One Martini backbone bead per residue (centre of mass of N, CA, C, O) as a GRO file, in nm:
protein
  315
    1UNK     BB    1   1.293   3.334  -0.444
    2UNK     BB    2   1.529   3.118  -0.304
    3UNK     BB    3   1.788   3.007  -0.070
    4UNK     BB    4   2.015   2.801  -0.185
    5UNK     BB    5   2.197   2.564  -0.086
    6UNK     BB    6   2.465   2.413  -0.267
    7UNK     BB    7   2.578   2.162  -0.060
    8UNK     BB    8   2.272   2.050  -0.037
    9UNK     BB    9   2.202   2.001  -0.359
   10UNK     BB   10   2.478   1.806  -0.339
   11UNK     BB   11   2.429   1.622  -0.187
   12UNK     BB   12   2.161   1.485  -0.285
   13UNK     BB   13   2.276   1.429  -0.584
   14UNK     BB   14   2.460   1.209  -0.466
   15UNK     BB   15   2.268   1.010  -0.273
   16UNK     BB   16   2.141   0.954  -0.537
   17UNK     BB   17   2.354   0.810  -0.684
   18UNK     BB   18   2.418   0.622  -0.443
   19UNK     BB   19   2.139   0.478  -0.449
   20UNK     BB   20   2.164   0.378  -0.745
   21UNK     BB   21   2.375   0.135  -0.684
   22UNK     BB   22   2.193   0.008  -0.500
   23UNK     BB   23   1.979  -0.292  -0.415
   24UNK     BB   24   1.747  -0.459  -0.479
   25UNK     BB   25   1.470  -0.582  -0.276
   26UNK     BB   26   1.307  -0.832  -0.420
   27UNK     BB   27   1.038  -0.976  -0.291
   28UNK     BB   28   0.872  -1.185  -0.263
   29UNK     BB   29   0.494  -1.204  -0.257
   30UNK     BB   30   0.372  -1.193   0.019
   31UNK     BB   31   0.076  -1.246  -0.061
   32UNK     BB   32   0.088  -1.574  -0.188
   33UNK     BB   33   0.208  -1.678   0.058
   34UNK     BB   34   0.003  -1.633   0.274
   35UNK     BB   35  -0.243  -1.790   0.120
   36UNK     BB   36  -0.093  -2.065   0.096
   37UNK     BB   37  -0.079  -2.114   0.368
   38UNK     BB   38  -0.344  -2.101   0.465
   39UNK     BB   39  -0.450  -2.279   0.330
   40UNK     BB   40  -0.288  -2.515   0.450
   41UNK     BB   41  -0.426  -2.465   0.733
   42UNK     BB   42  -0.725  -2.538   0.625
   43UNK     BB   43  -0.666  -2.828   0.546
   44UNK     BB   44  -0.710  -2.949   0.842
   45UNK     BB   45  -1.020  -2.896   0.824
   46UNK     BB   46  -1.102  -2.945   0.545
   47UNK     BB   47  -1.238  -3.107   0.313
   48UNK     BB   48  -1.076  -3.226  -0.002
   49UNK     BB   49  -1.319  -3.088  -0.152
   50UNK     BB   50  -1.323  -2.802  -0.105
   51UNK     BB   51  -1.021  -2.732  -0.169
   52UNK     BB   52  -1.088  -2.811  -0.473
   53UNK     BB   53  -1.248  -2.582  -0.492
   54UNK     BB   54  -1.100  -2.304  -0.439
   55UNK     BB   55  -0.871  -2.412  -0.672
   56UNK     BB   56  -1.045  -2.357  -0.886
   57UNK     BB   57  -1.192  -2.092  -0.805
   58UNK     BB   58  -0.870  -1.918  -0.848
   59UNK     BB   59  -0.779  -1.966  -1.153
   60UNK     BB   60  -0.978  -1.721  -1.286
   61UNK     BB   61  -0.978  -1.493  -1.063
   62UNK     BB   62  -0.652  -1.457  -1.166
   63UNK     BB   63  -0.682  -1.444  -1.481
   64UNK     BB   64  -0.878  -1.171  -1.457
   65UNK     BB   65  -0.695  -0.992  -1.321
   66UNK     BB   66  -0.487  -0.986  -1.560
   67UNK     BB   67  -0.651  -0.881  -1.757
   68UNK     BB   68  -0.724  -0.622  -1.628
   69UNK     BB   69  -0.466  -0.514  -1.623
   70UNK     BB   70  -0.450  -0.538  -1.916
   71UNK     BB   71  -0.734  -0.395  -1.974
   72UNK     BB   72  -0.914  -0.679  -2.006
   73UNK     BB   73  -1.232  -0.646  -1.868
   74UNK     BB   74  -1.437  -0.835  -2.008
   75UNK     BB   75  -1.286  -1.078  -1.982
   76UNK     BB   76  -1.228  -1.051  -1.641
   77UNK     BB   77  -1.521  -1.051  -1.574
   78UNK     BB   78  -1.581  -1.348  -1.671
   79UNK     BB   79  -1.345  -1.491  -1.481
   80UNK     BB   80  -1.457  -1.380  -1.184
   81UNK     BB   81  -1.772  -1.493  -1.237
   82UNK     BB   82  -1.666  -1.829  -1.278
   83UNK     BB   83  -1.589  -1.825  -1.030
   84UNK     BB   84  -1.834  -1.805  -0.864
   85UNK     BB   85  -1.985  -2.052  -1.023
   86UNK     BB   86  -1.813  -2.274  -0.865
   87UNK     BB   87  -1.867  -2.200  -0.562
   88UNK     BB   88  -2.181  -2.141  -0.579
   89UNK     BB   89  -2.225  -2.454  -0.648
   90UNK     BB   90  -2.123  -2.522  -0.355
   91UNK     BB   91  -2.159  -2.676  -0.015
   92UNK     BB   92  -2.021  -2.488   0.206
   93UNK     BB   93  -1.864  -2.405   0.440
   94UNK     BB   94  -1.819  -2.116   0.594
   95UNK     BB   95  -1.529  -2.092   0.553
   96UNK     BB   96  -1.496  -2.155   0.267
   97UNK     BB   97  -1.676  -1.933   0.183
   98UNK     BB   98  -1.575  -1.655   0.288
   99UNK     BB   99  -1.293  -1.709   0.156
  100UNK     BB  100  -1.416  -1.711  -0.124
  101UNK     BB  101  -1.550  -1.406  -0.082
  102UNK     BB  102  -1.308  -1.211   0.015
  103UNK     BB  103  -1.139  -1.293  -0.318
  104UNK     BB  104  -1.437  -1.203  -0.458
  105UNK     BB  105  -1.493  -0.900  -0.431
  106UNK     BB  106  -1.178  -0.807  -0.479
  107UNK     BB  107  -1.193  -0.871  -0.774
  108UNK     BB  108  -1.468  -0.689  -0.839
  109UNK     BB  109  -1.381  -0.443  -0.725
  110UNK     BB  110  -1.143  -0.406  -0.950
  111UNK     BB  111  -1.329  -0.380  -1.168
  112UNK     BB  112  -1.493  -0.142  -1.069
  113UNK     BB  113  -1.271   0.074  -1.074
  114UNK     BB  114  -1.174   0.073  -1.370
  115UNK     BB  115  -1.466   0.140  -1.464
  116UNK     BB  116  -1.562   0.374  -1.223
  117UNK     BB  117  -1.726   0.234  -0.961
  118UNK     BB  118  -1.643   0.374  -0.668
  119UNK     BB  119  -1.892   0.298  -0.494
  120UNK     BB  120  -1.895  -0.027  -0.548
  121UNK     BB  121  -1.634  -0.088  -0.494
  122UNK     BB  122  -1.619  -0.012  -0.216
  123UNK     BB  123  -1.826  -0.233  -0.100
  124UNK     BB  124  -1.649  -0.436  -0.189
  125UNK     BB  125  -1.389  -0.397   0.008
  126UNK     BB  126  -1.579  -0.407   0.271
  127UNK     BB  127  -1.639  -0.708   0.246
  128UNK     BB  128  -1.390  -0.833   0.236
  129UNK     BB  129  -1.273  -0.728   0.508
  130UNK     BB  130  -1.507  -0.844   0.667
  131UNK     BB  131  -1.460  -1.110   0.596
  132UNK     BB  132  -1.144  -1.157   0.711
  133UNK     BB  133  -1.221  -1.081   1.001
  134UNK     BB  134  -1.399  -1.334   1.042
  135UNK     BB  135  -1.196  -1.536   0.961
  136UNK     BB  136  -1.004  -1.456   1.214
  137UNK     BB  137  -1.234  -1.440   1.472
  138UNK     BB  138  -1.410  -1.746   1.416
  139UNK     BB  139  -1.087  -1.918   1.322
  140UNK     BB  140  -0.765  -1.791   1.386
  141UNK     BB  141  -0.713  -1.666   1.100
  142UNK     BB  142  -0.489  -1.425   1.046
  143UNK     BB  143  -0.480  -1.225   0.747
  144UNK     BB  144  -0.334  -0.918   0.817
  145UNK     BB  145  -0.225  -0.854   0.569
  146UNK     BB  146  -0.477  -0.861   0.419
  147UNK     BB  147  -0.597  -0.652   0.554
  148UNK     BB  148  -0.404  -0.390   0.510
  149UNK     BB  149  -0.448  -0.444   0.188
  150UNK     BB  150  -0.752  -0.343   0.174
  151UNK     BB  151  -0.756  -0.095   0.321
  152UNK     BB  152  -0.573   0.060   0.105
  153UNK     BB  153  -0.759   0.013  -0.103
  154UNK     BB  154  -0.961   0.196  -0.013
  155UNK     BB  155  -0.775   0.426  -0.016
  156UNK     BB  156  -0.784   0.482  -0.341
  157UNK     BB  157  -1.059   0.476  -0.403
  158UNK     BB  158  -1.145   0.707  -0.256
  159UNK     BB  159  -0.944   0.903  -0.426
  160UNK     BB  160  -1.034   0.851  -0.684
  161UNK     BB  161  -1.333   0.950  -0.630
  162UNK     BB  162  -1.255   1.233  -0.466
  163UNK     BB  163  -1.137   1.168  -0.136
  164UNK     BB  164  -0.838   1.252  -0.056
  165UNK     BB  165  -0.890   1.276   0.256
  166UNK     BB  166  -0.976   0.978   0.295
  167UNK     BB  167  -0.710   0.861   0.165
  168UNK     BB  168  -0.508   0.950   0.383
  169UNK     BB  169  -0.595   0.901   0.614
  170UNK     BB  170  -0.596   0.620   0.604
  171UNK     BB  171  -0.270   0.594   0.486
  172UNK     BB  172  -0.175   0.721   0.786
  173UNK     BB  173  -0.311   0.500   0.977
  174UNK     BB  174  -0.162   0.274   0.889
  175UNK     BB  175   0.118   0.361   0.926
  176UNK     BB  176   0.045   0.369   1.254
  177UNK     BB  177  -0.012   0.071   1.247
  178UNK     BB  178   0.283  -0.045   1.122
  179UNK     BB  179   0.411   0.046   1.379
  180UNK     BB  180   0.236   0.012   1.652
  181UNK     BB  181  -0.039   0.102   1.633
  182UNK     BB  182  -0.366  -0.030   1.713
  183UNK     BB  183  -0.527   0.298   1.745
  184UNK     BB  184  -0.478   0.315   1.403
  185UNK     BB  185  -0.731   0.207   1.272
  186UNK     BB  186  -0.905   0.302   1.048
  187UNK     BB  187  -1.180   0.122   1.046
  188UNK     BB  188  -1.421  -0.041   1.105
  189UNK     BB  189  -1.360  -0.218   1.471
  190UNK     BB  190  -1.452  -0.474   1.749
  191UNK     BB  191  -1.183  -0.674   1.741
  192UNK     BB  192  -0.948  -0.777   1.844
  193UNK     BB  193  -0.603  -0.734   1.851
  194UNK     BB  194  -0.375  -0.751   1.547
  195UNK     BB  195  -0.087  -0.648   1.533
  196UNK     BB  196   0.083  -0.886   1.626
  197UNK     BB  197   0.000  -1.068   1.332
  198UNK     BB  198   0.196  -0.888   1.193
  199UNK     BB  199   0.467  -0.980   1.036
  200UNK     BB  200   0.760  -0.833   0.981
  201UNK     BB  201   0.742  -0.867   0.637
  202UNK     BB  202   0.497  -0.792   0.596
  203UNK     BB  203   0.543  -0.487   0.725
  204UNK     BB  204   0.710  -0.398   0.488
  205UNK     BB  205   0.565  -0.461   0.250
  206UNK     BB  206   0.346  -0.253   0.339
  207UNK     BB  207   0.480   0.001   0.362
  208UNK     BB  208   0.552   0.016   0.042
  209UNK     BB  209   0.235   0.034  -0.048
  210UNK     BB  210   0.130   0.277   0.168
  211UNK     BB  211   0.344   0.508   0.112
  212UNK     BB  212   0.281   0.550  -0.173
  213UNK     BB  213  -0.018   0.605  -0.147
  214UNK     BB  214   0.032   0.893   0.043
  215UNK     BB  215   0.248   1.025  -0.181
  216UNK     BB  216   0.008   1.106  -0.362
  217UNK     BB  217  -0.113   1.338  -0.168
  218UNK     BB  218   0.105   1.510  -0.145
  219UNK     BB  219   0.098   1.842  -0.133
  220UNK     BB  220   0.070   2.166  -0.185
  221UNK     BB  221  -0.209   2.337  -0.038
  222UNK     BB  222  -0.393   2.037  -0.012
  223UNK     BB  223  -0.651   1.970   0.182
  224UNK     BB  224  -0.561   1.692   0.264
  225UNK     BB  225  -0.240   1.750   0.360
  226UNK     BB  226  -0.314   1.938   0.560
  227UNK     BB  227  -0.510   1.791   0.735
  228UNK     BB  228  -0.303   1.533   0.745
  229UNK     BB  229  -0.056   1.586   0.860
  230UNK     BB  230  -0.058   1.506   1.196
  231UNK     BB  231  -0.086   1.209   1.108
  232UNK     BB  232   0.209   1.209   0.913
  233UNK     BB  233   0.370   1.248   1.154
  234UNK     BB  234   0.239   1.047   1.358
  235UNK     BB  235   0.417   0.830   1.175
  236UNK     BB  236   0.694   0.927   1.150
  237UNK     BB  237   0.781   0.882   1.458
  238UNK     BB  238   0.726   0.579   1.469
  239UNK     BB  239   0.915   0.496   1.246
  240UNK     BB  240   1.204   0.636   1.381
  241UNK     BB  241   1.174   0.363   1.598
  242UNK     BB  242   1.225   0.135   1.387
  243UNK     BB  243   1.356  -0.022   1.181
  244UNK     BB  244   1.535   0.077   0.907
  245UNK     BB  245   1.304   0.096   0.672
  246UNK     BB  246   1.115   0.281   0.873
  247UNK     BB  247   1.303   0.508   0.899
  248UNK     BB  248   1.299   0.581   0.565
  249UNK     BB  249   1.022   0.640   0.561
  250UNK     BB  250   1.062   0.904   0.791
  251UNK     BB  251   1.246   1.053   0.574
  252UNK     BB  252   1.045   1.067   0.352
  253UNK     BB  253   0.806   1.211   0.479
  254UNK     BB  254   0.958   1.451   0.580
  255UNK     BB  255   1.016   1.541   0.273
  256UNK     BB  256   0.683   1.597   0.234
  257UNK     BB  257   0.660   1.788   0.454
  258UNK     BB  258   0.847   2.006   0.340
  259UNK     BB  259   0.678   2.007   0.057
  260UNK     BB  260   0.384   2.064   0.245
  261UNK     BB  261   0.566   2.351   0.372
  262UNK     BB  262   0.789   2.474   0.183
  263UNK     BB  263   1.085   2.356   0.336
  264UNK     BB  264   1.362   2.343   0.159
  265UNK     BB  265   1.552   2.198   0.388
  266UNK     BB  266   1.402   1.971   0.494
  267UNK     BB  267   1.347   1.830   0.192
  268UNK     BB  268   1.634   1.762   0.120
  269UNK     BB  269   1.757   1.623   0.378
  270UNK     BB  270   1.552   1.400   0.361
  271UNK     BB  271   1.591   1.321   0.049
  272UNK     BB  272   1.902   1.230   0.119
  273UNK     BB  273   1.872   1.027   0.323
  274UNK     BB  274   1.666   0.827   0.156
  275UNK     BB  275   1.850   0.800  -0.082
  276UNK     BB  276   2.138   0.675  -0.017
  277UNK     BB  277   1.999   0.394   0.073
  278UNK     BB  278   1.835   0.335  -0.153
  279UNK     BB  279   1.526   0.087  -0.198
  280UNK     BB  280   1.541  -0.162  -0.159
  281UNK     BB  281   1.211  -0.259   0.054
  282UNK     BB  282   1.131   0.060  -0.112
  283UNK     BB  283   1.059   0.038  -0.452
  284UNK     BB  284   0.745   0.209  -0.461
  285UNK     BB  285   0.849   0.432  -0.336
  286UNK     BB  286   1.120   0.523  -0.515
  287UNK     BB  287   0.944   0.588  -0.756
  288UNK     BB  288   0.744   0.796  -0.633
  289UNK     BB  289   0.990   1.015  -0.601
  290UNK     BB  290   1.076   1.025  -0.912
  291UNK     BB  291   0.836   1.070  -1.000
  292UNK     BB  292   0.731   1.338  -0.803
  293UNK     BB  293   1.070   1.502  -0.839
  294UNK     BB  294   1.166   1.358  -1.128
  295UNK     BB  295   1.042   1.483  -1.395
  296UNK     BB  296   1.133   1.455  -1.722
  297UNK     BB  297   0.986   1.735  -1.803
  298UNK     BB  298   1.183   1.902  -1.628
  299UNK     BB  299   1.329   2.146  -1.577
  300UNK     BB  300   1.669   2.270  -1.480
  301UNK     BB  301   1.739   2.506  -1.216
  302UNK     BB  302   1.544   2.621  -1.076
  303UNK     BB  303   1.456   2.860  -0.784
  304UNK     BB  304   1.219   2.692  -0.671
  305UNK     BB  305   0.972   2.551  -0.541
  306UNK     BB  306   0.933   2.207  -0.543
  307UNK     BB  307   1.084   2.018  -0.742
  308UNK     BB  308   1.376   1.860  -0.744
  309UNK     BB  309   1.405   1.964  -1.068
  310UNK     BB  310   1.349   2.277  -1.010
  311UNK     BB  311   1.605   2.297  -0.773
  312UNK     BB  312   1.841   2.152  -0.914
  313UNK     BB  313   1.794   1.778  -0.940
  314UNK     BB  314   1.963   1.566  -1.118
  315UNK     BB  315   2.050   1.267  -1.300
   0.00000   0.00000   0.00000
């Protein structure tokens, strides 16, 4: 049995009913926002035939993973693989050629993924990543929002593998990239420092996809949680000195370290001043909070230490 501050679960309460009526920043796609510039800026050194060979060949590979994301493997493999004999029967400039494979591996690796061959997955994920930097290193093009959105997915993929003291590594030092720590990149890398490319729209946007990443791995008792809080921690400390959306995700973070820590007033304090100002523009943070925290089927009012509906918190 716990001794709950009333007052303290009561601001908690008021907080999430305050967070739930601000509006949810839903932005642009910034992720095909980027992809579209990019194109564009190779636009002016490649020949207006490549152009048109990678056009041809990414209408296939985005319908397939349509299909795939909505169970239909088998046909998502097979408009991923036509995409794939697109561009590899053209005779494509270096630039053009690794653009086609570094966006063509990572929709393979996502096939291999849902199929659970999660081996094939990491080495997919991994060879997309090593295109992606060779792409940005040997040609000027940033692409950096996409490393960072790679790296994430190795991180979910090792998770999902069975190895999640390996997925939170990543994901906590991600955090720590994104925060502006340059030597917290977690994958292997020997070029030029990058963070300083990730602009900041774009950092925004990978926080709030990274911090979800994370926030699944956080569990008390947890041996990948216990090992990797203090790296959980200084991605915490990092963020709580950058901009507002920063602040807030440091204050997420904070009430995970008292949930894997079972720090009760800890864990209150940090998820009401999160809860207060809405899910903004972390909402996949704000959902898997909620998934996390208060699932519908768990009885209200208990005083033990837990998930915020086990110690008397109601939507």
């Amino acid at each position: 049995m716990i001794d709950l501050d009333d007052a303290l679960l009561e601001r908690v309460r008021e907080s999430y009913r305050a967070g739930l009526g601000r509006p949810v920043r839903r932005g642009r796609n910034l992720e095909q926002v980027y992809d579209t510039l990019q194109v564009l800026a190779m636009a002016d050194r490649l020949p207006v035939k490549e152009i048109t060979t990678l056009g041809k060949a990414t209408d296939p590979r985005e319908r397939g993973l349509k299909a795939a994301r909505n169970g239909q493997l088998e046909e998502g493999a097979g408009l991923i693989a036509e995409s794939r004999r697109i561009y590899g029967s053209a005779r494509l400039s270096r630039e053009a050629a690794d653009y086609a494979e570094t966006f063509q591996t990572a929709a393979e690796s996502y096939i291999e993924y849902r199929s659970g061959d999660y081996a094939a997955a990491d080495a997919s994920m991994m060879r997309s990543l090593q295109l992606c930097e060779d792409l940005a290193n040997a040609f000027g093009d940033s692409f950096e929002m996409r490393r960072v959105h790679l790296a994430r997915n190795v991180a979910r993929i090792r998770a999902f593998a069975g190895d999640r003291n390996q997925g939170l590594r990543i994901s906590a030092k991600l955090l720590q990239y994104i925060g502006s720590r340059e030597s917290a990149w977690p994958l292997p890398y020997s070029g030029p420092p990058r963070r300083r490319l990730l602009p900041d729209d774009a950092a925004m946007f990978m926080l709030d996809q990274v911090l979800a990443e994370a926030l699944r791995l956080l569990e008390p008792d947890a041996p990948a949680a216990i090992a990797n809080l203090p790296a959980v921690a200084e991605a915490r400390d990092l963020l709580l000195f950058g901009a507002p959306a920063f602040q807030r995700a440091a204050h997420c973070l904070s009430a995970c370290i008292g949930y894997v820590e079972r720090d009760t007033r800890v864990f209150l304090e940090e998820s009401s001043d999160f809860f207060e100002t809405g899910a903004q523009s972390l909402e996949l943070v704000w959902r898997e909070m909620e998934k996390k925290f208060l699932p519908a089927d768990r009885a209200v009012g208990s005083q033990t230490m837990g998930t915020l509906a086990e110690i008397g918190f109601a939507k």
